[in-house]
Every structure is written in structure tokens, then in C-alpha cells.
Coordinates of C-alpha atoms in Angstrom, one line a residue:
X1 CA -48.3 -13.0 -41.1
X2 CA -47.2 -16.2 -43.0
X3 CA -46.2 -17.7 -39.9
X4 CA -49.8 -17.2 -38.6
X5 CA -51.5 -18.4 -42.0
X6 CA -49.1 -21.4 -41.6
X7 CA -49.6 -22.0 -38.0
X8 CA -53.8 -21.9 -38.8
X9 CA -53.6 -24.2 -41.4
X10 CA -51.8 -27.1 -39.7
X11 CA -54.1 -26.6 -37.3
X12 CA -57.1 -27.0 -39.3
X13 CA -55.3 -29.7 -41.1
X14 CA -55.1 -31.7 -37.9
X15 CA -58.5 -30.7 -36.6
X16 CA -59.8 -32.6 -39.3
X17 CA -57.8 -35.7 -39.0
X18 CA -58.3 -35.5 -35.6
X19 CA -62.0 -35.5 -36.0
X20 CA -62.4 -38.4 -38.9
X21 CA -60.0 -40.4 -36.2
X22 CA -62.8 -40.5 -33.7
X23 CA -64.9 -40.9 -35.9
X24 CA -64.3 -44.1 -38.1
X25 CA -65.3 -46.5 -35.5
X26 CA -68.6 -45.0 -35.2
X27 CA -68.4 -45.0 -39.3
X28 CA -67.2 -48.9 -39.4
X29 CA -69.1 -50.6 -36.9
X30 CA -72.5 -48.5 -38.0
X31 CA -71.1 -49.3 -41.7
X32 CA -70.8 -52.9 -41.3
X33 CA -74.1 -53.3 -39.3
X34 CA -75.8 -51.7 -42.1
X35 CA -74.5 -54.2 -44.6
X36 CA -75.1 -56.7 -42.5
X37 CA -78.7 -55.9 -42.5
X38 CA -78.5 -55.7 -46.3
X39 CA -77.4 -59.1 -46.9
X40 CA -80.0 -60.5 -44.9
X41 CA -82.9 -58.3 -45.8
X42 CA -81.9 -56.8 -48.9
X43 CA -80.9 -53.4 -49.7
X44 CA -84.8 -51.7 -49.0
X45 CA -84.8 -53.1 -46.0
X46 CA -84.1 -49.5 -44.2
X47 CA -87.8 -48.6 -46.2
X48 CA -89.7 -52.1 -46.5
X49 CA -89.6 -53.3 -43.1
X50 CA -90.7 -51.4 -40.3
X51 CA -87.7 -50.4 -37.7
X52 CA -86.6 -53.4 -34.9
X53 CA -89.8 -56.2 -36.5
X54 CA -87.1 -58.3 -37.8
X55 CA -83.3 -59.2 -37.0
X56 CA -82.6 -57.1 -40.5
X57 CA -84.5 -54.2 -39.7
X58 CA -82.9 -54.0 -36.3
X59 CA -79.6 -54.3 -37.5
X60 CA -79.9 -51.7 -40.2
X61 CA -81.6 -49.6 -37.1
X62 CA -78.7 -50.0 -35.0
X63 CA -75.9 -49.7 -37.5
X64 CA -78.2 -46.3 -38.7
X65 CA -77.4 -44.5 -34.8
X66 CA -73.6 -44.6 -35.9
X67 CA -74.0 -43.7 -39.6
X68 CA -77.3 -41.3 -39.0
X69 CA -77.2 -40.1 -35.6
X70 CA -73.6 -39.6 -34.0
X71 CA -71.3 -39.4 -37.0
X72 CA -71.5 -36.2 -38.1
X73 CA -72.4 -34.5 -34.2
X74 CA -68.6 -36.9 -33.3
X75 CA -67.1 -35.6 -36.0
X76 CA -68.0 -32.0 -35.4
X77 CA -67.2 -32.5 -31.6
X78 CA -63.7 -33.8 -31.9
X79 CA -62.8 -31.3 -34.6
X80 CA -62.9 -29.0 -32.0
X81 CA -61.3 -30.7 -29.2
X82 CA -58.0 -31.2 -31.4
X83 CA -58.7 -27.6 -31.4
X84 CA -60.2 -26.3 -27.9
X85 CA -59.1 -29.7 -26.0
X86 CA -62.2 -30.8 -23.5
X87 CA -64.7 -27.9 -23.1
X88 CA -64.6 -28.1 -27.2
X89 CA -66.6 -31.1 -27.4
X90 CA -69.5 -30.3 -26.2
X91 CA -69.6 -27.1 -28.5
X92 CA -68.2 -29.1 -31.6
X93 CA -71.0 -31.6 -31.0
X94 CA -73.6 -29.1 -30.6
X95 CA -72.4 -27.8 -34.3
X96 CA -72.1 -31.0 -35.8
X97 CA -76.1 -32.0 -34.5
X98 CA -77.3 -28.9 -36.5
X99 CA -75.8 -29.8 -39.3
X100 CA -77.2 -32.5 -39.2
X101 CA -80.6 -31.1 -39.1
X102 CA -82.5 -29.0 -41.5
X103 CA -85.1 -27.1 -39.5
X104 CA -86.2 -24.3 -41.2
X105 CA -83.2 -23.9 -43.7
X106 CA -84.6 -26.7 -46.0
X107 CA -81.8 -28.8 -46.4
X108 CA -78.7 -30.3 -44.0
X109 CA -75.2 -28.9 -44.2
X110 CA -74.3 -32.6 -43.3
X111 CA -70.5 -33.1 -43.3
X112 CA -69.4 -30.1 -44.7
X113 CA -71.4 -28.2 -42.0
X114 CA -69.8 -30.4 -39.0
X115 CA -66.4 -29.8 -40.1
X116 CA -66.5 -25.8 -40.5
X117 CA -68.7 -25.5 -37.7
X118 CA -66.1 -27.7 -35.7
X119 CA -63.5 -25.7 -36.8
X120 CA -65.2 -22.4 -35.7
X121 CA -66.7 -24.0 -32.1
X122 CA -63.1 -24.9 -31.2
X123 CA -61.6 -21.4 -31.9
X124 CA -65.0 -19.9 -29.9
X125 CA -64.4 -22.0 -27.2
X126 CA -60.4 -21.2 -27.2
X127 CA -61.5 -17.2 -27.1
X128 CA -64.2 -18.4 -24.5
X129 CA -61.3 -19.7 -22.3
X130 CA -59.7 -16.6 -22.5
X131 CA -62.0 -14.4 -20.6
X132 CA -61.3 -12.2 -18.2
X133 CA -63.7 -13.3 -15.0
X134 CA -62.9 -12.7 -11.1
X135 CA -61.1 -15.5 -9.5
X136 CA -65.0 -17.0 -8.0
X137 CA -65.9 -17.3 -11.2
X138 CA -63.3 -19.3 -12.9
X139 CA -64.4 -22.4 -11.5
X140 CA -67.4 -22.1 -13.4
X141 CA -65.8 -21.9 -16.7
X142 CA -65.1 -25.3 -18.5
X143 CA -68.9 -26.1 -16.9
X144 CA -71.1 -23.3 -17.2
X145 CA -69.3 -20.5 -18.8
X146 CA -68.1 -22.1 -21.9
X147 CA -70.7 -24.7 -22.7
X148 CA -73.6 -22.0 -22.2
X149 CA -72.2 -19.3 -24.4
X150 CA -70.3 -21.8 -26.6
X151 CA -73.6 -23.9 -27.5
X152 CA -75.6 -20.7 -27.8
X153 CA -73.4 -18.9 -30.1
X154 CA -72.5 -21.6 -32.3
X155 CA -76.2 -22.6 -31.9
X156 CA -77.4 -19.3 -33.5
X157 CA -74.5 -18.9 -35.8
X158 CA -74.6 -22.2 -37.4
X159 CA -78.6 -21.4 -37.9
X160 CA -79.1 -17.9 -38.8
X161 CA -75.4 -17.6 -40.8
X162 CA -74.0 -20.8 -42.0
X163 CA -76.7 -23.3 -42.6
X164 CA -77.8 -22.0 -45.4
X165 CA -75.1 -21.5 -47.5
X166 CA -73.3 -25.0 -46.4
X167 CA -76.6 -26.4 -47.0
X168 CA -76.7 -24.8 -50.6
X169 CA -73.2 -26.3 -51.3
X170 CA -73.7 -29.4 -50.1
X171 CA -76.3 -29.9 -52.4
X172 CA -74.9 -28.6 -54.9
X173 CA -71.7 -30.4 -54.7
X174 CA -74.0 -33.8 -54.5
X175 CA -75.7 -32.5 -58.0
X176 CA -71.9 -31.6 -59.5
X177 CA -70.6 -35.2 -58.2
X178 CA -74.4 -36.6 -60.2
X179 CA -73.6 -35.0 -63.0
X180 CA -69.8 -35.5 -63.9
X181 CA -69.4 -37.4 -67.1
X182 CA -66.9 -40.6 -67.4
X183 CA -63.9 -38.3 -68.3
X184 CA -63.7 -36.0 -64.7
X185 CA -65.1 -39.4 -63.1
X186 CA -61.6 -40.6 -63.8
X187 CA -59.7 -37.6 -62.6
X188 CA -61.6 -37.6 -59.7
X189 CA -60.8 -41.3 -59.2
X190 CA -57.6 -40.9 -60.1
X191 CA -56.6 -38.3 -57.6
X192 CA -58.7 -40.0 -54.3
X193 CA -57.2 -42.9 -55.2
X194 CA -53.5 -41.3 -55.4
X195 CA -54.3 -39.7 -51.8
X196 CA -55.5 -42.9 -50.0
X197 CA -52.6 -44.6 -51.0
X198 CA -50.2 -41.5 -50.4
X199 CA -49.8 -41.2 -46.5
X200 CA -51.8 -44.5 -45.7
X201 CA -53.8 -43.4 -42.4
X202 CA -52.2 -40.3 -42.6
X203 CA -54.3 -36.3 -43.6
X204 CA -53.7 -36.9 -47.5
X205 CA -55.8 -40.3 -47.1
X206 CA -58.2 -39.0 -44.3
X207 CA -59.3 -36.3 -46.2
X208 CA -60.2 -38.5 -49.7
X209 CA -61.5 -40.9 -47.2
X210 CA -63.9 -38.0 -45.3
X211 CA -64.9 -36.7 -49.1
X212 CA -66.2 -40.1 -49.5
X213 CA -68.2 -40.7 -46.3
X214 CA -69.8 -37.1 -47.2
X215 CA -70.6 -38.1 -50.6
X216 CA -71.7 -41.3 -49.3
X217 CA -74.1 -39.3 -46.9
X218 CA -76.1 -37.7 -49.9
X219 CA -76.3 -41.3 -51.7
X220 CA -73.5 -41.0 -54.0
X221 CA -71.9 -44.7 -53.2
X222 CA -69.2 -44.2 -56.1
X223 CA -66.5 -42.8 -54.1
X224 CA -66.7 -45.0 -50.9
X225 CA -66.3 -48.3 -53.6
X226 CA -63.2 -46.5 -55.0
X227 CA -61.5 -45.7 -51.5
X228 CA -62.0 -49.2 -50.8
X229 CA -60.0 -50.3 -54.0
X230 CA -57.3 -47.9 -53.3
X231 CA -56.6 -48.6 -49.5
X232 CA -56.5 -52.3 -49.8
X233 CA -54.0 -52.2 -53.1
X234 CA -51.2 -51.0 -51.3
X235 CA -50.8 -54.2 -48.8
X236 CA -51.4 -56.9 -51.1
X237 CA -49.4 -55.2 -53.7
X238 CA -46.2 -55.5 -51.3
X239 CA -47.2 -59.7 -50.4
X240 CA -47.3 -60.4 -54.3
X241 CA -44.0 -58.7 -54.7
X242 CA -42.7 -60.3 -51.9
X243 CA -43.7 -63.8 -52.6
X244 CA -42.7 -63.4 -56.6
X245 CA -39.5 -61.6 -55.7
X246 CA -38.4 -63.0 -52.3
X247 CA -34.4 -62.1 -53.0
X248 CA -35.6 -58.6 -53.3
X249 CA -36.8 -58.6 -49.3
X250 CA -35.0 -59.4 -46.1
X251 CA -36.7 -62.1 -44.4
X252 CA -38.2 -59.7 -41.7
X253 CA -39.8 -58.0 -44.4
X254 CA -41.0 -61.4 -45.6
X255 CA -42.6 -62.2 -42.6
X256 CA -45.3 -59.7 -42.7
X257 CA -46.9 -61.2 -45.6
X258 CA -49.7 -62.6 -43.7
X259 CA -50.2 -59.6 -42.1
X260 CA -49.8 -57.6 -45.4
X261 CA -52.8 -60.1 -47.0
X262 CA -54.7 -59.2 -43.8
X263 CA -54.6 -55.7 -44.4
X264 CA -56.0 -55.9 -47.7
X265 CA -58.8 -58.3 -46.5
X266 CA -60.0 -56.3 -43.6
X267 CA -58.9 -52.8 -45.2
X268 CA -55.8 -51.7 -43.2
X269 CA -53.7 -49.6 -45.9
X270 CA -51.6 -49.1 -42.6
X271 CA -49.8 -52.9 -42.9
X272 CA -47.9 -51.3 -45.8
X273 CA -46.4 -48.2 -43.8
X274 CA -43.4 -50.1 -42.7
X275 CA -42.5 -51.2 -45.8
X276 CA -42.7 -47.6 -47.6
X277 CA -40.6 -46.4 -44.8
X278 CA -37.9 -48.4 -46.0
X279 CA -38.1 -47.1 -49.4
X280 CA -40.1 -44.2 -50.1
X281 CA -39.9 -44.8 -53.7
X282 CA -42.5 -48.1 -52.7
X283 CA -45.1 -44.8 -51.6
X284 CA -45.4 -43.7 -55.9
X285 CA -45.9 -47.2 -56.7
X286 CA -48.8 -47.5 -54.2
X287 CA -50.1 -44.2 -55.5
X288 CA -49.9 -44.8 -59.1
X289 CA -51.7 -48.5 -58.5
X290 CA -54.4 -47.3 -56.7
X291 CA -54.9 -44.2 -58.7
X292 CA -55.6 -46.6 -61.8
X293 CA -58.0 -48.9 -59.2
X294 CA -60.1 -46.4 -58.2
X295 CA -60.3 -44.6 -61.6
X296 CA -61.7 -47.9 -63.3
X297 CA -64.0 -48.1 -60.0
X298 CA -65.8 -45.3 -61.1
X299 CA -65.5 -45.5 -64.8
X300 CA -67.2 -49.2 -64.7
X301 CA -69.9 -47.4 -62.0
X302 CA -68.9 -49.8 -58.7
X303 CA -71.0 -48.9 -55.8
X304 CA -70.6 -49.7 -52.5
X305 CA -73.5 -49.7 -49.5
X306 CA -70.6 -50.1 -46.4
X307 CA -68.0 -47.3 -45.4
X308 CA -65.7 -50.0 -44.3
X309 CA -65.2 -53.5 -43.7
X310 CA -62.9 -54.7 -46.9
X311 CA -63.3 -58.0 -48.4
X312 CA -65.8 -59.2 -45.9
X313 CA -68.5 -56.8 -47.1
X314 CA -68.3 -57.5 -50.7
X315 CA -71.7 -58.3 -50.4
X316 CA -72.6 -54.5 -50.4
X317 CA -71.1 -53.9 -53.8
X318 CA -73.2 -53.3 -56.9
X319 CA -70.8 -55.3 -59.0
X320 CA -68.8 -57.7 -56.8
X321 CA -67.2 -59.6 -60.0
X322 CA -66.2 -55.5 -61.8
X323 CA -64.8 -54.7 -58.1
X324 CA -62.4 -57.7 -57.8
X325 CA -60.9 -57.2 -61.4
X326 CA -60.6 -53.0 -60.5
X327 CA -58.7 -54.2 -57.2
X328 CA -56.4 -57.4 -58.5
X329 CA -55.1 -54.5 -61.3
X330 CA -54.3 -51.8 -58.5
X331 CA -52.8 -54.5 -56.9
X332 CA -50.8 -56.3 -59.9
X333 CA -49.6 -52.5 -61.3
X334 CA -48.0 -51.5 -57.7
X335 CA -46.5 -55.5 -57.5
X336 CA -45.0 -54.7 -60.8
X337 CA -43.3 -51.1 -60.3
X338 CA -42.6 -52.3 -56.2
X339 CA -40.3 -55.5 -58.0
X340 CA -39.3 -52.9 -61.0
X341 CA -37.6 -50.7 -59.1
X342 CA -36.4 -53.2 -56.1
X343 CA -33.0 -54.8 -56.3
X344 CA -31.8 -58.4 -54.4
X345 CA -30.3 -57.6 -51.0
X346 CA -28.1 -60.0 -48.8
X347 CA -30.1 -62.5 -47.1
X348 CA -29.3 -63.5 -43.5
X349 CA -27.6 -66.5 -42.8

């Protein structure tokens, strides 16, 4: 039984990183185009200008089909493939479209609703696979079969069973997240932060990383500002230390420092996963940097309009000036604590 309980949550577990995986490039390049569109047409430009009139308006269009249109349905279709394989994703995507839409529920279960229904269309479609047809009919499985029943049951479920009630917590969660005074702000900051930086790319960060995109989704833009502070500490923090402290790193290590800068810049945490996996100690030092980051993101109320892009869509930040200071001190506490706990090694010859 604990086995099983195990075995199920790994899988969820993966499901869901699976599913923000193949999702981000929808999320970035719809993110950016978006804040592309806001720099030249300002941020009502979604509401002022009438869709594809201007260059603005049909950027913000076209970056709106990834964030609007086919983030949530990908993200509901590839949680189920990680879980079903191919004949999931049409089922998972048929789950992750209603949820997307309110119909006669009121209200959008949005990404809450895409993941749990993802997770339920991928173990439908895995009992789906297991059905016991004559041989004629097996070839009709993966094609007919599975996306037939599959879509119609997950259709009706996710309508007459889940929608409401995801619906109802989404919203409420979006009210709880309005709400929060300056003191669970913090914790809250302090503990995405703590997971971006934790794994680096890995479930701990997807899953601070999917909370923000889904608070993002109902117009709360304080989470997706801190993420960005806490996944671009981590690179930079290791190129300060190495340039301050260059007896403390081979020169291998020392020349990854442009590519460390460039991680911060364009918003790869990843560039810093080589140097954690030479001393996991460097992983708390990350964690407790960015923690701080991101908690003063949300204390000082830094928004920001893009999922993604780093440095070069600073221009979709409320307070560009507050969002430098919150990210130079996440990076200046992990340089401090990487050289505090480092040591000078033998340099080659």
C-alpha cells in the first residue's frame, strides 16, 4: 500500500513537471510578445486598441494565443502524456480547453483545472488502453477507441463534476493571494523563492514556477516578479564569487563566468547546476539568497507583466529601479555565504 501511494505520487510529481516542460516555450515566447506589445503600446493596449490595427495590438494578439489560448489546453495535454504516453494528449488537451472555459459554471478552473484534469485524463486513458476488445478491434484503439471515450468522459466529468469546485478554488485562492497582508506576503516569498533556487529547473522550482504562471493567470503579477528575482540570483551569485574570490575556483569553474552572467540576464537558473554539483553546500546559499530576493519582491509590491524573458523585459516591471535593488541583494547574500563557506584550491599549472 505505501509502495502504491509512493509509486502514484512520483508519478503525479513528474506528470506535472512533465507538463510545465512543454509548456514554458508556449509561456515565454507568448510572455515576451506580450511585453513587447506593452512597451510599445502601453500596458492597456490589450483593451485600448482594437486586435491586429497596430504593430502593438498585433503583438499583444499573437503573444495572447500562447498565454490565452494553448497554455493551459498544453499543459493539460502533456500532463497526461507523461502519464498515458501518445493517446493521452489528445484527452489531456481536451481537459485543459475546459478549464479554460467557463460555460455554464460561471467561472474557469484555469490552471488548477488543467493539471487535475491532466492527471485524471492520463489515468483514463491508461484504463482505456487496457480494454479487453477482439483482436479487429484493437487497431482502432489509440484512434477511435480512446480519444472518443477519453474526450467524452473527461468532457462530461470535468463539466458536470469538477468545474465547479476547481472553479470555486481558483477563485478563491486568487482572493486569499489579494488579501494576504505584508507578513504571510513574506513567507510566501520566502518559500517560492527557497524552491526556485532549490533544484534549479528541477520539480521543487517547476512547481513555485507553475504557482506563479497560475496566479499570474487571475492577474496577480506579484509572484511572477519574485520568481524572476529568485531564478536569476543563483548564476550571478556564483560569477561575483568567482571574480572576488578567484583562488577559491579552478579555472574551469572560472570559465563559465560569462555564461553564469548570461544565465542571470536571460533567466537560466540552470547555468548554476554545475557549480552546486560540485558542492552541494553552494545549493543553501542559492536558496537562502533568493529566499530574501523574492521576499523583499513582494514586500516592496514588484509586479511584473512577462512570465519570462529576465533582464531584457525589465520594461514590464512596475518598479524597475525596487526590482534591481531586490535582485543585486539575492545576488550579493548567496556571493557572500558561496565565498564564506569556500576554501582556496590548487590552481593548475
Amino acid at each position: 500500500m505505501k509502495d502504491n501511494l509512493l509509486e502514484f505520487k512520483a508519478t503525479v510529481m513528474s506528470a506535472i513537471t512533465t507538463g510545465v516542460s512543454y509548456m514554458l516555450p508556449f509561456v515565454v515566447a507568448g510572455g515576451i510578445l506580450v511585453a513587447i506589445s506593452f512597451a510599445i503600446g502601453g500596458y492597456d493596449v490589450g483593451s485600448a486598441v482594437e486586435p491586429c490595427k497596430t504593430l502593438a495590438s498585433t503583438l499583444y494578439y499573437l503573444g495572447q494565443i500562447g498565454l490565452s489560448t494553448l497554455m493551459v489546453p498544453i499543459l493539460g495535454a502533456f500532463v497526461a502524456y507523461s502519464i498515458a504516453d501518445k493517446p493521452g494528449i489528445c484527452v489531456g488537451m481536451y481537459a485543459g480547453w475546459i478549464a479554460t472555459d467557463p460555460w455554464s459554471i460561471g467561472y474557469a478552473s484555469g490552471f488548477l483545472g488543467a493539471l487535475i484534469g491532466g492527471i485524471i485524463a492520463g489515468y483514463l486513458v491508461e484504463a482505456l488502453k487496457k480494454m479487453p476488445l477482439p483482436r479487429s478491434l484493437k487497431s482502432l484503439l489509440p484512434t477511435l477507441i480512446i480519444p472518443l471515450l477519453g474526450c467524452g468522459m473527461i468532457g462530461l466529468l470535468m463539466h458536470y463534476v469538477l468545474g465547479g469546485p476547481l472553479g470555486a478554488l481558483t477563485t478563491a485562492l486568487t482572493h486569499f493571494l489579494d488579501g494576504l497582508g505584508t507578513g504571510n506576503i513574506i513567507i510566501l516569498g520566502l518559500v517560492q523563492g527557497a524552491m526556485i533556487a532549490f533544484d534549479m529547473g528541477g520539480p521543487c522550482n517547476k512547481v513555485a514556477y507553475a504557482f506563479s504562471l497560475a496566479c499570474m493567470e487571475t492577474g496577480n503579477y506579484l509572484p511572477i516578479a519574485a520568481v524572476f528575482v529568485a531564478a536569476m540570483a543563483p548564476p550571478m551569485a556564483m560569477a561575483i564569487a568567482m571574480i572576488v574570490k578567484k583562488d577559491y575556483f579552478t579555472k574551469e569553474d572560472r570559465s563559465s563566468i560569462p555564461g553564469c552572467i548570461a544565465g542571470c540576464l536571460c533567466m537560466i537558473t540552470e547555468f548554476a547546476i554545475p557549480h552546486a554539483a560540485k558542492d552541494v553546500r553552494r545549493i543553501l546559499c542559492f536558496c537562502v539568497g533568493s529566499a530574501i530576493g523574492s521576499a523583499m519582491s513582494f514586500a516592496l509590491g514588484v509586479t511584473m507583466r512577462a512570465p519570462h524573458g529576465g533582464l531584457f523585459v525589465l520594461f514590464a516591471v512596475n518598479k524597475p529601479f525596487v526590482f534591481i535593488i531586490c535582485l543585486v541583494t539575492a545576488v550579493l547574500i548567496s556571493a557572500a555565504l558561496i565565498i564564506f563557506i569556500g576554501h582556496p584550491v590548487e590552481q593548475e599549472t
